[in-house]
Short mmCIF file of C-alpha atoms in Angstrom, two decimals:
data_model
loop_
_atom_site.label_atom_id
_atom_site.label_comp_id
_atom_site.label_asym_id
_atom_site.label_seq_id
_atom_site.Cartn_x
_atom_site.Cartn_y
_atom_site.Cartn_z
CA MET W 1 -57.37 33.90 -39.08
CA ASP W 2 -56.76 30.17 -39.44
CA PHE W 3 -56.90 30.66 -43.16
CA ILE W 4 -54.10 33.21 -43.11
CA VAL W 5 -51.98 30.97 -40.90
CA LYS W 6 -52.53 28.09 -43.33
CA ILE W 7 -51.41 30.21 -46.24
CA ALA W 8 -48.33 31.41 -44.35
CA GLU W 9 -47.46 27.83 -43.42
CA GLY W 10 -47.85 26.71 -46.99
CA PHE W 11 -45.65 29.58 -48.11
CA ILE W 12 -42.88 28.74 -45.67
CA ASN W 13 -43.26 25.07 -46.58
CA LEU W 14 -42.13 25.81 -50.12
CA PHE W 15 -38.81 27.06 -48.81
CA GLN W 16 -38.53 24.42 -46.12
CA THR W 17 -38.77 21.69 -48.75
CA GLY W 18 -36.11 23.46 -50.79
CA ALA W 19 -33.93 23.95 -47.72
CA ASP W 20 -34.16 20.25 -46.81
CA THR W 21 -33.16 19.29 -50.33
CA PHE W 22 -30.30 21.77 -50.24
CA ILE W 23 -28.84 20.65 -46.93
CA ASP W 24 -29.20 17.03 -47.98
CA TRP W 25 -27.05 17.78 -51.03
CA MET W 26 -24.60 19.82 -48.98
CA GLY W 27 -24.09 16.80 -46.77
CA SER W 28 -23.88 14.15 -49.48
CA ILE W 29 -22.96 15.47 -52.89
CA VAL W 30 -20.84 18.50 -52.02
CA PRO W 31 -18.15 16.72 -49.98
CA LEU W 32 -17.88 13.91 -52.52
CA VAL W 33 -17.59 16.22 -55.49
CA LEU W 34 -15.13 18.40 -53.60
CA MET W 35 -12.82 15.48 -52.82
CA LEU W 36 -12.99 14.32 -56.44
CA LEU W 37 -12.26 17.81 -57.68
CA ILE W 38 -9.20 18.14 -55.46
CA ALA W 39 -7.82 14.76 -56.49
CA MET W 40 -8.41 15.38 -60.18
CA ASN W 41 -7.01 18.90 -60.10
CA THR W 42 -3.85 17.57 -58.47
CA LEU W 43 -3.49 14.73 -60.94
CA ILE W 44 -3.87 17.11 -63.85
CA GLN W 45 -1.26 19.47 -62.41
CA LEU W 46 1.18 16.63 -61.87
CA ILE W 47 0.79 15.15 -65.35
CA GLY W 48 0.92 18.51 -67.07
CA GLU W 49 -0.62 19.99 -70.17
CA LYS W 50 2.37 19.40 -72.43
CA ARG W 51 1.90 15.66 -72.56
CA ILE W 52 -1.72 15.90 -73.65
CA ASN W 53 -0.70 18.37 -76.37
CA LYS W 54 1.72 15.78 -77.68
CA ILE W 55 -1.00 13.16 -77.78
CA ALA W 56 -3.22 15.62 -79.62
CA GLN W 57 -0.65 16.15 -82.34
CA LYS W 58 -0.38 12.44 -82.96
CA SER W 59 -4.14 11.87 -82.93
CA ALA W 60 -5.07 14.04 -85.89
CA GLY W 61 -4.73 11.33 -88.51
CA ASN W 62 -7.06 8.63 -87.26
CA PRO W 63 -10.82 9.02 -86.65
CA LEU W 64 -10.84 6.62 -83.70
CA LEU W 65 -8.09 8.56 -81.95
CA ARG W 66 -9.50 11.88 -83.07
CA TYR W 67 -13.08 11.54 -81.92
CA MET W 68 -12.83 8.97 -79.14
CA VAL W 69 -9.46 8.76 -77.43
CA LEU W 70 -8.34 12.37 -77.67
CA PRO W 71 -11.57 14.10 -76.58
CA PHE W 72 -11.95 11.60 -73.75
CA LEU W 73 -8.42 12.17 -72.46
CA GLY W 74 -8.56 15.86 -73.29
CA SER W 75 -11.77 16.51 -71.41
CA PHE W 76 -10.37 14.60 -68.46
CA MET W 77 -7.07 16.47 -68.46
CA LEU W 78 -8.04 19.97 -69.55
CA ALA W 79 -11.71 20.07 -68.50
CA ASN W 80 -14.55 21.85 -70.18
CA PRO W 81 -13.50 25.05 -71.86
CA MET W 82 -9.91 24.17 -72.63
CA VAL W 83 -10.54 20.74 -74.14
CA HIS W 84 -11.65 22.60 -77.26
CA SER W 85 -8.24 24.22 -77.56
CA LEU W 86 -6.80 20.84 -78.53
CA GLY W 87 -8.72 21.25 -81.77
CA ARG W 88 -5.93 23.50 -82.98
CA PHE W 89 -3.90 20.41 -83.80
CA MET W 90 -6.60 19.20 -86.19
CA PRO W 91 -6.82 20.02 -89.90
CA GLU W 92 -9.49 22.69 -90.57
CA LYS W 93 -11.85 20.14 -92.07
CA TYR W 94 -12.01 18.10 -88.86
CA LYS W 95 -12.24 20.94 -86.35
CA PRO W 96 -16.07 21.01 -86.28
CA SER W 97 -16.17 17.24 -85.78
CA TYR W 98 -13.66 17.38 -82.97
CA PHE W 99 -15.71 20.10 -81.32
CA ALA W 100 -18.91 18.07 -81.68
CA SER W 101 -17.32 15.10 -79.99
CA ALA W 102 -15.39 16.98 -77.29
CA ALA W 103 -18.41 19.00 -76.21
CA GLN W 104 -20.34 15.80 -75.60
CA PHE W 105 -17.49 14.24 -73.66
CA ALA W 106 -17.72 17.23 -71.36
CA HIS W 107 -21.03 15.75 -70.24
CA THR W 108 -20.93 11.99 -70.60
CA SER W 109 -17.77 11.69 -68.50
CA ASN W 110 -19.06 14.24 -66.01
CA GLY W 111 -20.95 11.69 -63.92
CA ILE W 112 -17.77 10.00 -62.71
CA PHE W 113 -15.37 12.91 -63.15
CA PRO W 114 -17.25 16.04 -62.08
CA HIS W 115 -14.14 18.20 -62.42
CA ILE W 116 -14.65 18.16 -66.18
CA ASN W 117 -17.69 20.39 -66.18
CA PRO W 118 -18.75 21.40 -62.67
CA ALA W 119 -20.82 24.32 -63.96
CA GLU W 120 -23.17 21.97 -65.80
CA LEU W 121 -23.05 19.12 -63.34
CA PHE W 122 -26.77 19.19 -62.74
CA ILE W 123 -27.58 17.67 -66.09
CA PHE W 124 -26.27 14.49 -64.52
CA LEU W 125 -26.93 15.24 -60.86
CA GLY W 126 -30.49 16.40 -61.45
CA VAL W 127 -31.42 13.02 -62.88
CA ALA W 128 -29.12 11.09 -60.55
CA SER W 129 -30.53 12.68 -57.41
CA GLY W 130 -33.75 10.81 -58.13
CA ILE W 131 -31.77 7.57 -58.24
CA GLN W 132 -30.12 8.48 -54.97
CA GLN W 133 -33.49 9.18 -53.40
CA LEU W 134 -34.55 5.63 -54.23
CA GLY W 135 -31.47 4.39 -52.38
CA LEU W 136 -29.83 3.05 -55.54
CA PRO W 137 -26.15 3.64 -56.33
CA MET W 138 -25.45 6.56 -58.69
CA THR W 139 -22.21 5.01 -59.91
CA ASP W 140 -23.98 2.39 -62.04
CA LEU W 141 -25.70 5.17 -63.93
CA ALA W 142 -22.50 7.23 -64.20
CA ILE W 143 -20.52 4.33 -65.66
CA ARG W 144 -23.13 3.47 -68.26
CA TYR W 145 -23.42 7.16 -69.11
CA LEU W 146 -19.68 7.23 -69.74
CA LEU W 147 -19.61 4.02 -71.78
CA VAL W 148 -22.56 4.90 -74.01
CA GLY W 149 -20.98 8.34 -74.41
CA LEU W 150 -17.68 6.82 -75.46
CA VAL W 151 -19.34 5.04 -78.37
CA MET W 152 -21.98 7.58 -79.34
CA ASN W 153 -19.73 10.65 -79.09
CA PHE W 154 -17.31 8.95 -81.45
CA ILE W 155 -20.15 8.32 -83.89
CA GLY W 156 -21.25 11.92 -83.38
CA GLY W 157 -17.83 13.20 -84.36
CA TRP W 158 -17.74 10.95 -87.37
CA VAL W 159 -21.19 11.92 -88.58
CA THR W 160 -20.08 15.54 -88.36
CA ASP W 161 -17.39 14.75 -90.97
CA PHE W 162 -20.22 13.98 -93.39
CA THR W 163 -22.37 16.97 -92.46
CA THR W 164 -19.28 19.16 -92.87
CA SER W 165 -18.83 17.80 -96.40
CA ILE W 166 -22.47 18.58 -97.15
CA VAL W 167 -22.22 22.15 -95.84
CA GLU W 168 -18.96 22.58 -97.77
CA LYS W 169 -20.84 21.79 -100.96
CA GLN W 170 -23.71 24.10 -100.00
CA GLN W 171 -21.38 27.00 -99.33
CA LYS W 172 -19.04 26.03 -102.17
CA VAL W 173 -15.87 26.11 -100.10
CA LYS W 174 -13.25 23.49 -99.46
CA LEU W 175 -11.61 23.14 -96.06
CA SER W 176 -8.05 21.95 -95.88
CA LYS W 177 -7.44 18.40 -94.72
CA LYS W 178 -3.80 19.09 -93.99
CA VAL W 179 -2.47 19.83 -90.56
CA HIS W 180 -0.53 22.99 -90.15
CA ILE W 181 0.87 23.79 -86.79
CA ASP W 182 2.59 27.03 -86.10
CA GLY W 183 3.66 26.45 -82.59
CA MET D 1 -19.75 61.02 -86.06
CA SER D 2 -17.72 58.67 -83.94
CA LYS D 3 -19.48 59.20 -80.67
CA LYS D 4 -18.90 57.04 -77.71
CA VAL D 5 -21.37 55.13 -75.62
CA GLU D 6 -21.37 54.70 -71.94
CA ILE D 7 -22.78 51.42 -70.71
CA VAL D 8 -23.70 50.99 -67.08
CA LYS D 9 -24.82 47.84 -65.33
CA GLY D 10 -28.51 47.10 -64.94
CA SER D 11 -30.02 46.49 -61.52
CA GLY D 12 -28.44 43.38 -60.10
CA GLY D 13 -25.78 43.47 -62.77
CA PHE D 14 -22.07 43.61 -62.34
CA GLY D 15 -19.18 45.72 -63.57
CA GLY D 16 -18.94 48.80 -65.70
CA PRO D 17 -19.43 51.54 -66.51
CA LEU D 18 -17.70 50.94 -69.81
CA VAL D 19 -17.01 53.72 -72.27
CA ILE D 20 -16.49 52.40 -75.75
CA GLY D 21 -16.32 53.82 -79.23
CA VAL D 22 -14.90 53.05 -82.64
CA ASN D 23 -11.15 53.10 -82.42
CA GLY D 24 -9.11 52.57 -85.55
CA LYS D 25 -9.66 49.05 -86.80
CA LYS D 26 -11.88 48.18 -83.87
CA ASP D 27 -15.23 49.02 -85.42
CA LYS D 28 -17.36 45.91 -84.97
CA VAL D 29 -19.82 44.93 -82.32
CA MET D 30 -19.97 41.16 -82.22
CA TYR D 31 -23.00 39.52 -80.69
CA VAL D 32 -22.90 35.88 -79.70
CA THR D 33 -26.43 35.33 -78.52
CA GLY D 34 -27.59 32.17 -80.23
CA GLY D 35 -28.83 33.95 -83.35
CA HIS D 36 -31.21 36.72 -82.32
CA LYS D 37 -29.96 40.29 -82.23
CA PRO D 38 -30.45 42.14 -78.95
CA ASP D 39 -31.75 45.71 -79.22
CA ILE D 40 -28.74 47.12 -77.47
CA VAL D 41 -26.56 46.05 -80.39
CA ASP D 42 -28.57 48.32 -82.70
CA LYS D 43 -28.40 51.16 -80.24
CA ILE D 44 -24.65 50.88 -79.73
CA CYS D 45 -24.09 50.72 -83.49
CA GLU D 46 -26.37 53.67 -84.10
CA ILE D 47 -24.49 55.85 -81.65
CA THR D 48 -20.95 54.83 -82.42
CA GLY D 49 -21.27 54.09 -86.11
CA ALA D 50 -19.88 50.61 -85.58
CA SER D 51 -21.17 47.67 -87.56
CA ALA D 52 -22.89 44.68 -86.01
CA VAL D 53 -21.63 41.18 -86.65
CA ASN D 54 -23.37 37.99 -85.70
CA GLY D 55 -20.62 36.02 -84.02
CA PHE D 56 -22.74 32.95 -84.28
CA GLU D 57 -22.60 32.87 -88.05
CA THR D 58 -19.18 34.17 -88.76
CA SER D 59 -16.06 35.09 -86.93
CA VAL D 60 -14.24 38.37 -86.70
CA PRO D 61 -10.52 38.87 -86.18
CA GLU D 62 -10.07 39.74 -82.55
CA ASP D 63 -8.35 43.03 -83.30
CA GLU D 64 -11.43 44.35 -85.10
CA ILE D 65 -13.87 43.76 -82.29
CA MET D 66 -14.90 46.89 -80.45
CA ALA D 67 -17.10 45.05 -78.00
CA ALA D 68 -18.74 41.68 -77.58
CA VAL D 69 -22.40 41.27 -76.61
CA ILE D 70 -23.30 37.95 -75.01
CA ASP D 71 -26.14 36.28 -73.15
CA CYS D 72 -24.26 33.93 -70.92
CA GLY D 73 -25.78 32.66 -67.69
CA GLY D 74 -22.43 32.06 -66.08
CA THR D 75 -20.60 29.17 -67.58
CA LEU D 76 -17.99 30.17 -70.03
CA ARG D 77 -18.58 32.88 -72.53
CA CYS D 78 -18.75 35.62 -69.95
CA GLY D 79 -15.06 35.04 -69.26
CA ILE D 80 -13.72 34.28 -72.72
CA TYR D 81 -13.86 37.75 -74.20
CA PRO D 82 -12.62 39.57 -71.09
CA GLN D 83 -9.74 37.09 -71.10
CA LYS D 84 -8.87 38.26 -74.60
CA GLY D 85 -9.10 41.90 -73.54
CA ILE D 86 -12.34 42.58 -75.41
CA PRO D 87 -14.92 44.77 -73.61
CA THR D 88 -17.87 42.50 -72.90
CA ILE D 89 -21.53 43.34 -72.46
CA ASN D 90 -23.73 40.63 -71.01
CA ILE D 91 -27.49 41.01 -71.35
CA MET D 92 -27.92 38.55 -68.50
CA ALA D 93 -27.21 39.52 -64.89
CA THR D 94 -24.20 37.25 -64.52
CA GLY D 95 -21.41 38.50 -62.29
CA LYS D 96 -18.04 36.97 -61.67
CA SER D 97 -18.65 33.29 -62.26
CA GLY D 98 -17.66 30.33 -64.35
CA PRO D 99 -14.26 28.81 -64.90
CA LEU D 100 -12.81 32.04 -66.27
CA ARG D 101 -14.20 34.31 -63.57
CA GLN D 102 -10.82 35.79 -62.67
CA TYR D 103 -10.87 37.69 -65.97
CA ILE D 104 -14.26 39.24 -65.30
CA THR D 105 -13.46 42.65 -63.87
CA GLU D 106 -15.33 45.94 -63.64
CA ASP D 107 -13.15 47.67 -66.22
CA ILE D 108 -13.86 45.27 -69.04
CA TYR D 109 -17.20 43.63 -68.27
CA VAL D 110 -20.71 44.84 -67.58
CA SER D 111 -23.84 42.76 -67.14
CA ASN D 112 -27.64 42.90 -67.10
CA VAL D 113 -27.51 45.56 -69.77
CA ASP D 114 -30.64 46.65 -71.60
CA VAL D 115 -31.32 49.55 -73.93
CA ASP D 116 -31.80 51.94 -71.01
CA GLN D 117 -28.29 51.32 -69.73
CA VAL D 118 -26.72 52.51 -72.96
CA SER D 119 -26.22 56.25 -73.29
CA VAL D 120 -24.27 58.71 -75.40
CA VAL D 121 -21.15 60.20 -73.94
CA GLU D 122 -20.78 63.98 -74.35
CA GLU D 123 -18.36 64.75 -77.13
CA GLU D 124 -16.12 67.22 -75.33
CA ALA D 125 -13.32 64.92 -74.31
CA ASP D 126 -13.62 62.76 -77.35
CA ALA D 127 -10.02 62.61 -78.43
CA GLU D 128 -8.77 62.29 -74.93
CA ASP D 129 -11.21 59.52 -74.25
CA ALA D 130 -10.22 57.67 -77.35
CA THR D 131 -6.59 57.51 -76.41
CA PHE D 132 -7.56 56.81 -72.86
CA ALA D 133 -9.84 54.00 -73.81
CA ALA D 134 -7.25 52.58 -76.12
CA GLN D 135 -4.65 52.71 -73.44
CA GLU D 136 -6.96 51.41 -70.82
CA VAL D 137 -7.17 48.03 -72.38
CA SER D 138 -3.55 47.43 -73.18
CA PRO D 139 -1.79 48.45 -69.97
CA ASP D 140 -4.37 46.51 -68.10
CA GLU D 141 -3.56 43.44 -70.01
CA SER D 142 0.15 43.84 -69.71
CA GLU D 143 -0.25 44.60 -66.05
CA LYS D 144 -2.10 41.37 -65.55
CA GLU D 145 0.48 39.50 -67.51
CA SER D 146 3.37 41.00 -65.66
CA GLU D 147 1.62 40.30 -62.40
CA GLN D 148 1.14 36.73 -63.34
CA GLN D 149 4.68 36.44 -64.53
CA ALA D 150 5.98 38.09 -61.42
CA THR D 151 4.31 35.70 -59.04
CA TYR D 152 5.21 32.81 -61.23
CA SER D 153 8.89 33.67 -61.41
CA LYS D 154 8.92 34.50 -57.71
CA ASP D 155 7.50 31.14 -56.99
CA LYS D 156 9.98 29.46 -59.22
CA LYS D 157 12.91 31.43 -57.94
CA ILE D 158 12.46 30.26 -54.40
CA MET D 159 12.46 26.72 -55.62
CA GLU D 160 15.29 27.35 -58.00
CA THR D 161 17.47 29.18 -55.55
CA ARG D 162 16.92 26.51 -53.00
CA ALA D 163 17.62 23.85 -55.52
CA ALA D 164 20.74 25.66 -56.70
CA GLN D 165 22.07 26.84 -53.36
CA GLU D 166 22.51 23.57 -51.65
CA ASN D 167 24.37 20.65 -53.02
CA LYS D 168 21.23 18.68 -53.55
CA SER D 169 21.57 15.90 -51.08
CA LEU D 170 19.03 13.14 -51.22
CA LEU D 171 17.21 14.67 -48.29
CA THR D 172 16.88 18.04 -49.99
CA LYS D 173 15.62 16.39 -53.12
CA ILE D 174 12.97 14.56 -51.17
CA GLY D 175 12.11 17.75 -49.35
CA LEU D 176 11.76 19.71 -52.57
CA GLY D 177 9.72 16.96 -54.20
CA ALA D 178 7.39 16.59 -51.25
CA GLY D 179 7.02 20.34 -51.00
CA LYS D 180 6.04 20.51 -54.63
CA VAL D 181 3.50 17.73 -54.35
CA ILE D 182 1.97 19.16 -51.21
CA ASN D 183 1.78 22.59 -52.79
CA THR D 184 0.09 21.13 -55.82
CA PHE D 185 -2.48 19.42 -53.62
CA TYR D 186 -3.08 22.57 -51.66
CA GLN D 187 -3.50 24.68 -54.77
CA ALA D 188 -5.81 22.04 -56.22
CA ALA D 189 -7.89 22.18 -53.04
CA ARG D 190 -8.08 25.96 -53.24
CA ASP D 191 -9.22 25.80 -56.86
CA ALA D 192 -11.75 23.10 -56.05
CA VAL D 193 -13.25 25.00 -53.13
CA GLU D 194 -13.43 28.10 -55.31
CA THR D 195 -15.29 26.15 -58.00
CA MET D 196 -17.69 24.70 -55.46
CA LEU D 197 -18.39 28.07 -53.86
CA HIS D 198 -18.79 30.07 -57.04
CA THR D 199 -20.25 27.60 -59.47
CA VAL D 200 -21.70 24.42 -57.98
CA ILE D 201 -23.26 25.57 -54.72
CA PRO D 202 -25.07 28.60 -56.21
CA PHE D 203 -26.61 26.35 -58.81
CA MET D 204 -27.53 23.85 -56.11
CA GLY D 205 -29.31 26.60 -54.23
CA PHE D 206 -31.26 27.54 -57.31
CA VAL D 207 -32.22 23.96 -58.11
CA ALA D 208 -33.14 23.20 -54.49
CA LEU D 209 -35.46 26.20 -54.41
CA LEU D 210 -37.00 25.04 -57.67
CA ILE D 211 -37.58 21.58 -56.23
CA GLY D 212 -39.06 23.12 -53.10
CA ILE D 213 -41.52 25.17 -55.09
CA ILE D 214 -42.42 22.28 -57.36
CA GLN D 215 -42.95 19.78 -54.57
CA GLY D 216 -44.35 22.10 -51.95
CA SER D 217 -46.90 23.89 -54.06
CA GLY D 218 -48.63 21.08 -55.82
CA ILE D 219 -47.28 22.16 -59.20
CA GLY D 220 -45.33 18.93 -58.81
CA ASP D 221 -48.43 16.86 -59.39
CA LEU D 222 -49.20 18.87 -62.47
CA PHE D 223 -45.66 18.35 -63.72
CA ALA D 224 -45.90 14.67 -62.89
CA ASN D 225 -48.96 14.42 -65.09
CA ILE D 226 -47.13 16.01 -67.99
CA MET D 227 -43.65 14.64 -67.44
CA SER D 228 -44.40 11.04 -66.49
CA PRO D 229 -46.06 10.04 -69.74
CA LEU D 230 -43.42 11.99 -71.67
CA ALA D 231 -40.27 11.02 -69.80
CA GLY D 232 -41.64 7.73 -68.50
CA ASN D 233 -41.23 5.81 -71.74
CA ILE D 234 -38.69 5.63 -74.51
CA TRP D 235 -40.87 7.25 -77.18
CA GLY D 236 -41.48 10.32 -75.06
CA LEU D 237 -37.78 10.59 -74.29
CA MET D 238 -36.94 10.33 -77.97
CA LEU D 239 -39.45 13.11 -78.61
CA ILE D 240 -37.73 15.32 -76.00
CA GLY D 241 -34.41 14.52 -77.66
CA LEU D 242 -35.81 15.36 -81.07
CA ILE D 243 -37.20 18.72 -79.94
CA CYS D 244 -33.99 19.73 -78.17
CA SER D 245 -31.90 18.88 -81.24
CA LEU D 246 -33.90 20.85 -83.82
CA PRO D 247 -31.23 22.98 -85.51
CA PHE D 248 -33.16 26.25 -85.17
CA LEU D 249 -34.00 25.57 -81.53
CA SER D 250 -30.86 23.97 -80.14
CA PRO D 251 -28.69 27.12 -79.97
CA LEU D 252 -31.42 28.83 -77.97
CA LEU D 253 -31.69 25.94 -75.50
CA GLY D 254 -27.95 25.73 -75.03
CA PRO D 255 -26.80 28.69 -72.94
CA GLY D 256 -25.23 27.59 -69.70
CA GLY D 257 -26.83 24.18 -69.99
CA VAL D 258 -29.55 25.69 -67.80
CA ILE D 259 -32.51 24.19 -69.65
CA GLY D 260 -30.90 20.76 -69.61
CA GLN D 261 -30.15 21.05 -65.92
CA VAL D 262 -33.68 22.11 -65.05
CA LEU D 263 -35.18 19.33 -67.19
CA GLY D 264 -32.79 16.88 -65.53
CA THR D 265 -33.92 17.99 -62.11
CA LEU D 266 -37.61 17.66 -63.00
CA ILE D 267 -37.06 14.13 -64.29
CA GLY D 268 -34.95 13.33 -61.23
CA VAL D 269 -37.79 14.38 -58.95
CA GLU D 270 -40.20 12.08 -60.80
CA ILE D 271 -37.73 9.18 -60.64
CA GLY D 272 -37.37 9.76 -56.91
CA LYS D 273 -41.13 9.60 -56.49
CA GLY D 274 -41.29 6.38 -58.46
CA ASN D 275 -43.31 7.81 -61.33
CA ILE D 276 -40.53 7.09 -63.83
CA PRO D 277 -38.65 3.76 -63.76
CA PRO D 278 -35.03 4.29 -62.64
CA ASN D 279 -33.46 2.55 -65.62
CA LEU D 280 -34.87 5.27 -67.87
CA ALA D 281 -32.49 7.70 -66.16
CA LEU D 282 -29.84 6.71 -68.70
CA PRO D 283 -31.77 7.54 -71.89
CA ALA D 284 -33.13 10.62 -70.09
CA LEU D 285 -29.59 11.92 -69.60
CA PHE D 286 -29.12 11.80 -73.35
CA ALA D 287 -32.58 13.10 -74.23
CA ILE D 288 -32.32 16.32 -72.22
CA ASN D 289 -28.94 17.14 -73.68
CA THR D 290 -29.16 16.64 -77.43
CA GLN D 291 -28.70 20.42 -77.76
CA ASN D 292 -25.36 20.05 -75.96
CA ALA D 293 -23.13 23.08 -76.61
CA ALA D 294 -25.04 24.09 -79.76
CA ASP D 295 -24.79 27.71 -78.67
CA PHE D 296 -21.09 27.36 -78.06
CA ILE D 297 -19.94 26.21 -81.50
CA PRO D 298 -18.29 29.45 -82.72
CA VAL D 299 -16.54 30.02 -79.40
CA GLY D 300 -15.34 26.43 -79.19
CA LEU D 301 -14.05 26.57 -82.75
CA GLY D 302 -12.40 29.85 -81.85
CA LEU D 303 -10.56 28.09 -79.05
CA ALA D 304 -9.42 25.57 -81.66
CA GLU D 305 -8.01 28.50 -83.66
CA ALA D 306 -10.26 27.70 -86.60
CA GLU D 307 -10.32 29.94 -89.66
CA THR D 308 -13.35 32.12 -90.39
CA LYS D 309 -14.26 29.81 -93.25
CA THR D 310 -14.23 26.82 -90.92
CA ILE D 311 -16.52 28.52 -88.44
CA GLU D 312 -19.00 29.39 -91.15
CA VAL D 313 -19.09 25.79 -92.28
CA GLY D 314 -18.76 24.36 -88.79
CA VAL D 315 -21.77 26.01 -87.15
CA PRO D 316 -24.44 24.56 -89.47
CA SER D 317 -22.49 21.33 -89.77
CA VAL D 318 -22.47 20.67 -86.03
CA LEU D 319 -26.12 21.73 -85.72
CA TYR D 320 -27.06 19.21 -88.42
CA SER D 321 -24.98 16.46 -86.87
CA ARG D 322 -26.54 17.11 -83.46
CA PHE D 323 -29.91 16.72 -85.12
CA LEU D 324 -28.93 13.48 -86.89
CA ASN D 325 -27.39 12.07 -83.73
CA GLY D 326 -29.87 13.22 -81.16
CA VAL D 327 -32.57 10.59 -81.37
CA PRO D 328 -30.26 7.62 -82.10
CA ARG D 329 -28.24 8.55 -78.99
CA VAL D 330 -31.36 8.34 -76.86
CA PHE D 331 -32.29 5.03 -78.45
CA VAL D 332 -28.86 3.46 -77.94
CA ALA D 333 -28.83 4.69 -74.36
CA TRP D 334 -32.19 3.02 -73.87
CA LEU D 335 -30.80 -0.27 -75.22
CA ALA D 336 -27.87 0.12 -72.85
CA SER D 337 -30.20 0.70 -69.92
CA PHE D 338 -31.51 -2.87 -69.88
CA GLY D 339 -30.54 -4.53 -66.64
CA LEU D 340 -29.83 -1.24 -64.88
CA TYR D 341 -31.30 -1.15 -61.37
CA LYS D 342 -33.12 -4.41 -61.79
#
């Protein structure tokens, strides 16, 4: 009989541990992320999408603007899925590179600005919850994540320019480097 | 020859039943499933006479797509095609979720579909069905649009009429401005709560249960033995990064970022226990995510209105660049982690 009770206790214990973790997060992470989300959503609404589109149009010519400044601002302003829509202002040749960079900004900035990609927040939070458990501040990690991302995502976008050239040769096609915007 | 298929939801699925068939130019079943071809695609094509297209390798003009088959765990893709008015079949059990969840409705989306959920529709009402099906999509879309427009213009009219009616005194101007700001805040709060309820908290529940099982059952110790040597030093982390960025593997690891999120949680648990030094959290963040969005390339390029040619070049190009970048990213992050939490 004792044996069965032990097993039952162990079984419930699995869920109790999970429940403790869950309610801990509900009390700490959820309110914080919620407040950030509200503030960021408001800010984005007030600034408006038109302005970021204008920046996008001007950024197409320069790699530094194209793969660092624009995807950073774009992911902040338009958040995860829609940041990729800014790629329409790029010449065909640079669209893959812009995608490569923007997709990574949807993660590296996510530590400080969780509104960018709330659905995949746990890439950061999963690791960061360990930091929190040790009683260390998560922000240090989030800031370094963002800064390293800023540099490496830019390099990522740039490297994609070269891989695109290689694939172009493989497939024997040439992608246009000219911007054409139809509205 | 042009039979129709009826697709119902699997147990635990959402939406449907959908009745689809070849209709004029719409004769392609596009599957965006990270490369492999689900069996249901073959079955649908066999019945309807449609042709299958791998949306991961090439793109199809939207007006030729009869249906889209996806395997999205609830982040983005499950909403993208419904948003465009394309009937969407998800082989995962995802319901209304993700940032585009408002587009996921029963009449255009069905999930947890396997071969058994696909059946032939009796031919009797074929012609009727065809026109019906064709109509079904378009009025729906226009209805949605008009609805959206209606509320939008309503909203604006109140503001406009108010703004026009009175001779805008300073007080009115302030009132209108404040009202607008407060409304924006309120709407932002509504959106944020929605996102938390539908996207973040469900995932939290899942991860918390996972942690409970790992820690409570003793599997945790087993994991610790495997993970600590691997994730506990820079070489192991670079190895994780390398594996995740392999071009033939990365699209399979991508969907929904789920693998990355689970790996992140496992490493987080070990950091919390003190088995992995906290400064390695930074390179770990990069290591578990070198496959970042590799499954999403065609869809993302689609959002950028890229040409078919560009998508065909772009998919391998981004996969290669992810591979080239993966390990160096982890290494640079490790260099940047010196002095963190010391």
